[in-house]
Structures are given as C-alpha cells and as structure tokens.
PDB file of C-alpha atoms in Angstrom:
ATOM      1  CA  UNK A 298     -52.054  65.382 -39.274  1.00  0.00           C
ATOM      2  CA  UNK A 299     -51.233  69.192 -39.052  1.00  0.00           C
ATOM      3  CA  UNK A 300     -47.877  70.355 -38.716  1.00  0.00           C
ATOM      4  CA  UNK A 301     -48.294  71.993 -35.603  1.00  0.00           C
ATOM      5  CA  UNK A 302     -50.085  69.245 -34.297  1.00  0.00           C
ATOM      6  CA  UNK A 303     -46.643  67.564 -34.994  1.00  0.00           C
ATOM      7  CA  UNK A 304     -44.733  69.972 -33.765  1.00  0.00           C
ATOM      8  CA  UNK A 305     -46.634  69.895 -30.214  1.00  0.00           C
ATOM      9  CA  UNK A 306     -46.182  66.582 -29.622  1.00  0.00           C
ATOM     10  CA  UNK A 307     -42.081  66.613 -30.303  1.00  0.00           C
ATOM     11  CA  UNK A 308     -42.402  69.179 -27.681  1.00  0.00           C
ATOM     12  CA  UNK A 309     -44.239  67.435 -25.573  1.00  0.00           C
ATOM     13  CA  UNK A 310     -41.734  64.390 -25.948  1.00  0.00           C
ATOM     14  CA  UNK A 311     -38.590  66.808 -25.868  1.00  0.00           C
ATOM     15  CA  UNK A 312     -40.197  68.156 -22.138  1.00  0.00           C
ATOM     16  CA  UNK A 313     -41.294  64.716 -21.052  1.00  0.00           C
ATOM     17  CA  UNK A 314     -37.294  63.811 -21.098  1.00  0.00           C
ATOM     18  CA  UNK A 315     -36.380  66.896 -19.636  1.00  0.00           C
ATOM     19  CA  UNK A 316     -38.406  66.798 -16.677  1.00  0.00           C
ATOM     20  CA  UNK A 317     -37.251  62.825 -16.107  1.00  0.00           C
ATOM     21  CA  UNK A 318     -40.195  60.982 -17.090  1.00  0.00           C
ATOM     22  CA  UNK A 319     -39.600  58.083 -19.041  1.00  0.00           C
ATOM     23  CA  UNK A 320     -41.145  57.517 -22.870  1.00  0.00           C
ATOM     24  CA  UNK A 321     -42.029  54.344 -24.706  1.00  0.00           C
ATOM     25  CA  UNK A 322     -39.635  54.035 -26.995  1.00  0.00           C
ATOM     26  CA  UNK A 323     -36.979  56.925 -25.941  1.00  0.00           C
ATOM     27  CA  UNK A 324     -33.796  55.913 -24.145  1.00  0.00           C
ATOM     28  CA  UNK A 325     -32.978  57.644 -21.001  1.00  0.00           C
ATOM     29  CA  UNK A 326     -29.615  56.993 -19.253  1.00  0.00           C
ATOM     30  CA  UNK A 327     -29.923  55.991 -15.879  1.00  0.00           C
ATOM     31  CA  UNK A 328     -26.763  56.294 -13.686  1.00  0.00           C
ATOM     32  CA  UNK A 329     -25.816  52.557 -11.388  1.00  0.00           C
ATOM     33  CA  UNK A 330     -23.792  52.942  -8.436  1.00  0.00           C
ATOM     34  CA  UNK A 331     -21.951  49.634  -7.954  1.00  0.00           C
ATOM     35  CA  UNK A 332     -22.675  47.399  -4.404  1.00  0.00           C
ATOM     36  CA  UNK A 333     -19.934  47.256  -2.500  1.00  0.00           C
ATOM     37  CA  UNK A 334     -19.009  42.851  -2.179  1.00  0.00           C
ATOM     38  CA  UNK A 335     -19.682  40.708   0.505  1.00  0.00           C
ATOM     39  CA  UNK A 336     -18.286  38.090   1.813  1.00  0.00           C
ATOM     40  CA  UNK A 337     -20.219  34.952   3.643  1.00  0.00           C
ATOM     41  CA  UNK A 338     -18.220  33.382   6.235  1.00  0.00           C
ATOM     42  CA  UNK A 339     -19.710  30.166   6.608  1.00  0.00           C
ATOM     43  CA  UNK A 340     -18.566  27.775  10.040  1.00  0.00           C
ATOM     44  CA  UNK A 341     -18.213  23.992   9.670  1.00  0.00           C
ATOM     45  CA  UNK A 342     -18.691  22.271  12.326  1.00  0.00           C
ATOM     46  CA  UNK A 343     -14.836  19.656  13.637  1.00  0.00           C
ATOM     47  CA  UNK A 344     -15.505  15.950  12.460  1.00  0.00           C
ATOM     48  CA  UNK A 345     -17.242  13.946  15.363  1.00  0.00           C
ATOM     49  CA  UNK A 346     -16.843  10.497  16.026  1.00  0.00           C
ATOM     50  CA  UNK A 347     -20.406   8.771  15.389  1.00  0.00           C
ATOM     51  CA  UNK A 348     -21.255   5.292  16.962  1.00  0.00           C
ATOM     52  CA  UNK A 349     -23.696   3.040  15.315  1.00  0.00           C
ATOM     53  CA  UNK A 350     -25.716   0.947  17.531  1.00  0.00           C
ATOM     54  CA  UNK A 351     -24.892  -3.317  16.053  1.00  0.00           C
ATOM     55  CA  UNK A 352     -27.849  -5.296  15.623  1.00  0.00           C
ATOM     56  CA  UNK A 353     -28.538  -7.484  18.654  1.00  0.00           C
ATOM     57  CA  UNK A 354     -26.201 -10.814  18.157  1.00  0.00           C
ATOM     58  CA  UNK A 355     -27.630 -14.056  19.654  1.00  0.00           C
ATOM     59  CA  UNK A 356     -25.227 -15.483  22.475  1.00  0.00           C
ATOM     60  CA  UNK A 357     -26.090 -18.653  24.756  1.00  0.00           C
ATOM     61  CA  UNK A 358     -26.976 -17.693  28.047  1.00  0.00           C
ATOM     62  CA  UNK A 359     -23.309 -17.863  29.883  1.00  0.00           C
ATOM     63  CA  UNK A 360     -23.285 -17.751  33.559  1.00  0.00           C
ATOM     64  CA  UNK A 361     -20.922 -14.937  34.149  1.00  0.00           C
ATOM     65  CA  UNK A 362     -19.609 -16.488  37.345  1.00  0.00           C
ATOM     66  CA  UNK A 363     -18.980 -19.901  36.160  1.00  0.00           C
ATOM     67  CA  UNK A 364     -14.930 -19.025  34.860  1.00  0.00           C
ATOM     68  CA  UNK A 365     -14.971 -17.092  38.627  1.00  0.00           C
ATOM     69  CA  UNK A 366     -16.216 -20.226  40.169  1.00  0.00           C
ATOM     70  CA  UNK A 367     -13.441 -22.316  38.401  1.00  0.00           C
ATOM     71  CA  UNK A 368     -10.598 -19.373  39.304  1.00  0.00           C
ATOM     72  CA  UNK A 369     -11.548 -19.103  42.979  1.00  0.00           C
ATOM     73  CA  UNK A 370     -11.194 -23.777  42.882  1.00  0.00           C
ATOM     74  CA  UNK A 371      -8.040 -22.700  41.909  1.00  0.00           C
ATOM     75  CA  UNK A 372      -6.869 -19.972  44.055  1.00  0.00           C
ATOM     76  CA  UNK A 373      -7.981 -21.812  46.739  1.00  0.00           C
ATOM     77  CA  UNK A 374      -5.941 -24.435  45.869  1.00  0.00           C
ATOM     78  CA  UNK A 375      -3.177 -22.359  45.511  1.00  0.00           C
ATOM     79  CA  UNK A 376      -3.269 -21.009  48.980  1.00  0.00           C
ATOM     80  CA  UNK A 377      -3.797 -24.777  50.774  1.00  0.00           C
ATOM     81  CA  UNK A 378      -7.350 -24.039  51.513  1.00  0.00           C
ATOM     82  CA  UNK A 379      -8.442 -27.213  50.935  1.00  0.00           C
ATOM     83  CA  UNK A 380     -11.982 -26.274  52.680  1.00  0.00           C
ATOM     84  CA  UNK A 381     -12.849 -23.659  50.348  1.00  0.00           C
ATOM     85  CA  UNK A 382     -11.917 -25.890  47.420  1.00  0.00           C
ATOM     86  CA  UNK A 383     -13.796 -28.369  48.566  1.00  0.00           C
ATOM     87  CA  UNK A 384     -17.040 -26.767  49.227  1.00  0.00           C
ATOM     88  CA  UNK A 385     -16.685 -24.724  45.567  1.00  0.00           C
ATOM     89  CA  UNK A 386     -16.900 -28.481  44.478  1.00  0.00           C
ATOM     90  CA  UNK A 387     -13.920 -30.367  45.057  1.00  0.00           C
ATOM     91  CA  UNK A 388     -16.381 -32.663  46.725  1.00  0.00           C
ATOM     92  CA  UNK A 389     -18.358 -33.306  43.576  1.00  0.00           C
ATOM     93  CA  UNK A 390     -15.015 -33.756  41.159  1.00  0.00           C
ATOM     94  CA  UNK A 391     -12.919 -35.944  43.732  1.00  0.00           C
ATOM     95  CA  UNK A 392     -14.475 -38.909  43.521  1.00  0.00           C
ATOM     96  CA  UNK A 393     -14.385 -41.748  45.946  1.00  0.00           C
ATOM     97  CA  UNK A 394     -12.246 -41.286  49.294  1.00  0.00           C
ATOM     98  CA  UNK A 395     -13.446 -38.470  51.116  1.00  0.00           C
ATOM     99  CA  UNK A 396     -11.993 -35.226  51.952  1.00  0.00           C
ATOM    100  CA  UNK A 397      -9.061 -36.503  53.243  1.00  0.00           C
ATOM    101  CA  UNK A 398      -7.828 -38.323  50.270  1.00  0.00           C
ATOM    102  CA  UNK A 399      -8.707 -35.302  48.304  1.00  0.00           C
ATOM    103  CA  UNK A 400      -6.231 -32.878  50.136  1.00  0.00           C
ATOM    104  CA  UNK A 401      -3.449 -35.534  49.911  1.00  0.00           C
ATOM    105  CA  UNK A 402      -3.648 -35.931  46.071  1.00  0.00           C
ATOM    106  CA  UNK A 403      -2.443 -32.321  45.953  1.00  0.00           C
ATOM    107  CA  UNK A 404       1.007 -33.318  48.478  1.00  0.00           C
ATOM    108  CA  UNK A 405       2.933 -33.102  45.464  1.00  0.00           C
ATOM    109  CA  UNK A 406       1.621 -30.604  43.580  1.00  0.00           C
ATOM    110  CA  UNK A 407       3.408 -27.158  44.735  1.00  0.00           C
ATOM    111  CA  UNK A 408       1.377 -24.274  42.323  1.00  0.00           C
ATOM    112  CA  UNK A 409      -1.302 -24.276  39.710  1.00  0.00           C
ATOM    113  CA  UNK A 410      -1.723 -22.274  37.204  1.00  0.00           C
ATOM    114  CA  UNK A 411      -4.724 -21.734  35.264  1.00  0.00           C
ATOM    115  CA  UNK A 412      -6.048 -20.293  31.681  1.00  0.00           C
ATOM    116  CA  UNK A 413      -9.172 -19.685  30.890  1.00  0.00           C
ATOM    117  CA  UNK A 414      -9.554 -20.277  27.298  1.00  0.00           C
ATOM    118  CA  UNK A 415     -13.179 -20.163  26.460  1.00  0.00           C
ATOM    119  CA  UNK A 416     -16.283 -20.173  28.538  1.00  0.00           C
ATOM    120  CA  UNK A 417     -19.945 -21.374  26.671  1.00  0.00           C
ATOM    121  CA  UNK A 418     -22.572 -21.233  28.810  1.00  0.00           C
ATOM    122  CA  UNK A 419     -21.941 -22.872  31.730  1.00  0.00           C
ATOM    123  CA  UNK A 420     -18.843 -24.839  30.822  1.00  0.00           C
ATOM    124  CA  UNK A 421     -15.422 -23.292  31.063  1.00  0.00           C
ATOM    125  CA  UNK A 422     -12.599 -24.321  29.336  1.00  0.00           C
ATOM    126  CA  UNK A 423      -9.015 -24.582  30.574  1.00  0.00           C
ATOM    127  CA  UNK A 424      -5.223 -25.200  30.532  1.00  0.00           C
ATOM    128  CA  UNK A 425      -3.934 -25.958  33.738  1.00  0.00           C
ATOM    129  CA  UNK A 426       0.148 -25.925  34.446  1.00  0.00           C
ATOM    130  CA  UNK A 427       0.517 -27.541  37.928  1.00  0.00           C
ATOM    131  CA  UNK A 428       4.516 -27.391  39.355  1.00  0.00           C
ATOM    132  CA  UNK A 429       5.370 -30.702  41.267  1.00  0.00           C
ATOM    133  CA  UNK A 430       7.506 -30.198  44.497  1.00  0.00           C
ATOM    134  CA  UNK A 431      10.457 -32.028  42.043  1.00  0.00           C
ATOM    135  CA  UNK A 432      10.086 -29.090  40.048  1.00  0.00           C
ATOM    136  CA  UNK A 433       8.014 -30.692  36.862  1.00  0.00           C
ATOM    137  CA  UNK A 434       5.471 -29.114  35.257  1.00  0.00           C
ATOM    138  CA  UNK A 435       2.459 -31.254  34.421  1.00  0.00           C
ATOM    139  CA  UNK A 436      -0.443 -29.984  32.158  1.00  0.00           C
ATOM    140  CA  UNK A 437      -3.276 -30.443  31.641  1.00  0.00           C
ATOM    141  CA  UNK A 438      -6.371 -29.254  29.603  1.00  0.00           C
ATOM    142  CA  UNK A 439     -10.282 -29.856  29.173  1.00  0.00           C
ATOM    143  CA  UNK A 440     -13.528 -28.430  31.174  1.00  0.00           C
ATOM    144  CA  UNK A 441     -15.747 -27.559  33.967  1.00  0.00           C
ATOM    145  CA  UNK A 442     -19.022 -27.538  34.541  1.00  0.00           C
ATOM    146  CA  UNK A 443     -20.205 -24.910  37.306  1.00  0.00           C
ATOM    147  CA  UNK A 444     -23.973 -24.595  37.897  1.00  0.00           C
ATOM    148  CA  UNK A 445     -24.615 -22.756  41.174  1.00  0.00           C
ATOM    149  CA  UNK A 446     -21.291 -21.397  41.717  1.00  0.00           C
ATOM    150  CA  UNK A 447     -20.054 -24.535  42.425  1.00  0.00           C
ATOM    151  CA  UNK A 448     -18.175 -27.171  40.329  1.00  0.00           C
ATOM    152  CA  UNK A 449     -20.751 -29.649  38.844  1.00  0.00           C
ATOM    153  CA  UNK A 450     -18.690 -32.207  36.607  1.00  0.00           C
ATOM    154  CA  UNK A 451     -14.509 -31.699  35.243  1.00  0.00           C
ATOM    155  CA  UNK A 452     -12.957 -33.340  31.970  1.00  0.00           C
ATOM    156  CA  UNK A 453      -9.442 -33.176  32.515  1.00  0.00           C
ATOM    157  CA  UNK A 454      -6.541 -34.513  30.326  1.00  0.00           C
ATOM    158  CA  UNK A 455      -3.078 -34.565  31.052  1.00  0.00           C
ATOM    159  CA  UNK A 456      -1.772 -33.304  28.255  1.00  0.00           C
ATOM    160  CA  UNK A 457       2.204 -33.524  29.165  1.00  0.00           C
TER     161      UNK A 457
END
C-alpha cells in the first residue's frame, strides 16, 4: 500500500468520528441520561369469606311435621283441650274406654312438659315431665309414631 493511500484513509477515519458516525472497531462515547424510577402500586383485594358447597349427605326421609304433630298432642293437653288431643291421635294411643276415660286419666296430671330429643323419620323421640296436682313430677321417656299429622302408635316408659 502507498503511503498516501494510508494517509487518506486515517483521514477518512479521523472525519468519520468527527462528523458522529460510528466505526468498526473505534470507540465513541455516547452520553446516558438516567430514567427517572417508578414505582408500581399494586391493590390487593380484603380477604373474603368463601363457602364450599358439602357433598350431598344421605338422610332418611323425616316428616318435618311429625315432632309438630307430637308438640301440638301436647300443648293441647296443656291447655285442657282434650278434643284437639284427641283428634291429633289421642284416640289411636288411649286404648280401650273411649273418650271419656281418656280425658279423666289426665285429672291428676296438672302440666306436661315435653323434649324433643331426636326425630328419625317418622318417629319422634321424647322426655316427658308431667306435674301431678300433689306437686310430683313423673317422667317419662320413649316415642311416637305420627304418619298423617296424627299420632299413629306411642312407647312410653315411666322412667321416675
């Protein structure tokens, strides 16, 4: 190569970097303007109660007025209605005798009070506390069948 043919091209390379124009091989400082920082607000949402749906449970078919059946006997009772007692199946549990020895077994009995303790289908389960007019407390416990909202069958043990 000639000299000048080396001296043109380190003047080409010397006005290449003047004028801005970058060369393989030649560094060129390059000014950086910093970014101002950011911040990220992020919003998070308040806790929330979540209900999970339970897996269908089997339960017997319960007549859901069978214990109302056996609470209205009893309310009746209660209140000396002897006729509604009677037709929500007083007449079936009684026995032999009638109506009118039904109403009389109940001269010495002054209040009843009754707890429902369980109720499977249509059987419902009790503890009965009856006051005498001497002021004793009998009690009893055992069941009641209702089928038709009216009493069907009792088991009934006096228990003190």
């Amino acid at each position: 190569m000639k000299p000048t043919g080396i001296l043109v091209g380190a003047l080409l390379l010397v006005g290449a970097a003047a004028c801005g124009v970058p060369v393989a091989g030649v560094p060129v400082p390059v000014a950086v303007t910093p970014q101002a920082a950011t911040t990220s607000v992020i919003a998070v949402p308040a806790p929330q109660t979540v209900y999970v749906q339970q897996p269908p449970v089997y339960v017997a078919p319960v007549d859901p007025s069978a214990a109302q059946t056996v609470i209205s006997y009893y309310d009746a009772l209660n209140r000396r209605d002897f006729t509604t007692a009677w037709s929500l199946g007083g007449s079936r549990i009684a026995g032999s005798g009638g109506y009118t020895k039904y109403v009389n077994g109940f001269s010495t009995t002054s209040w009843d009070t009754l707890t429902v303790t369980d109720v499977r289908g249509n059987t419902v389960y009790v503890v009965l506390s009856a006051i005498q007019t001497d002021g004793s407390t009998r009690v009893f416990s055992g069941s009641y069948t209702v089928s038709g909202g009216v009493l069907t069958g009792s088991h009934m043990t006096r228990t003190k």
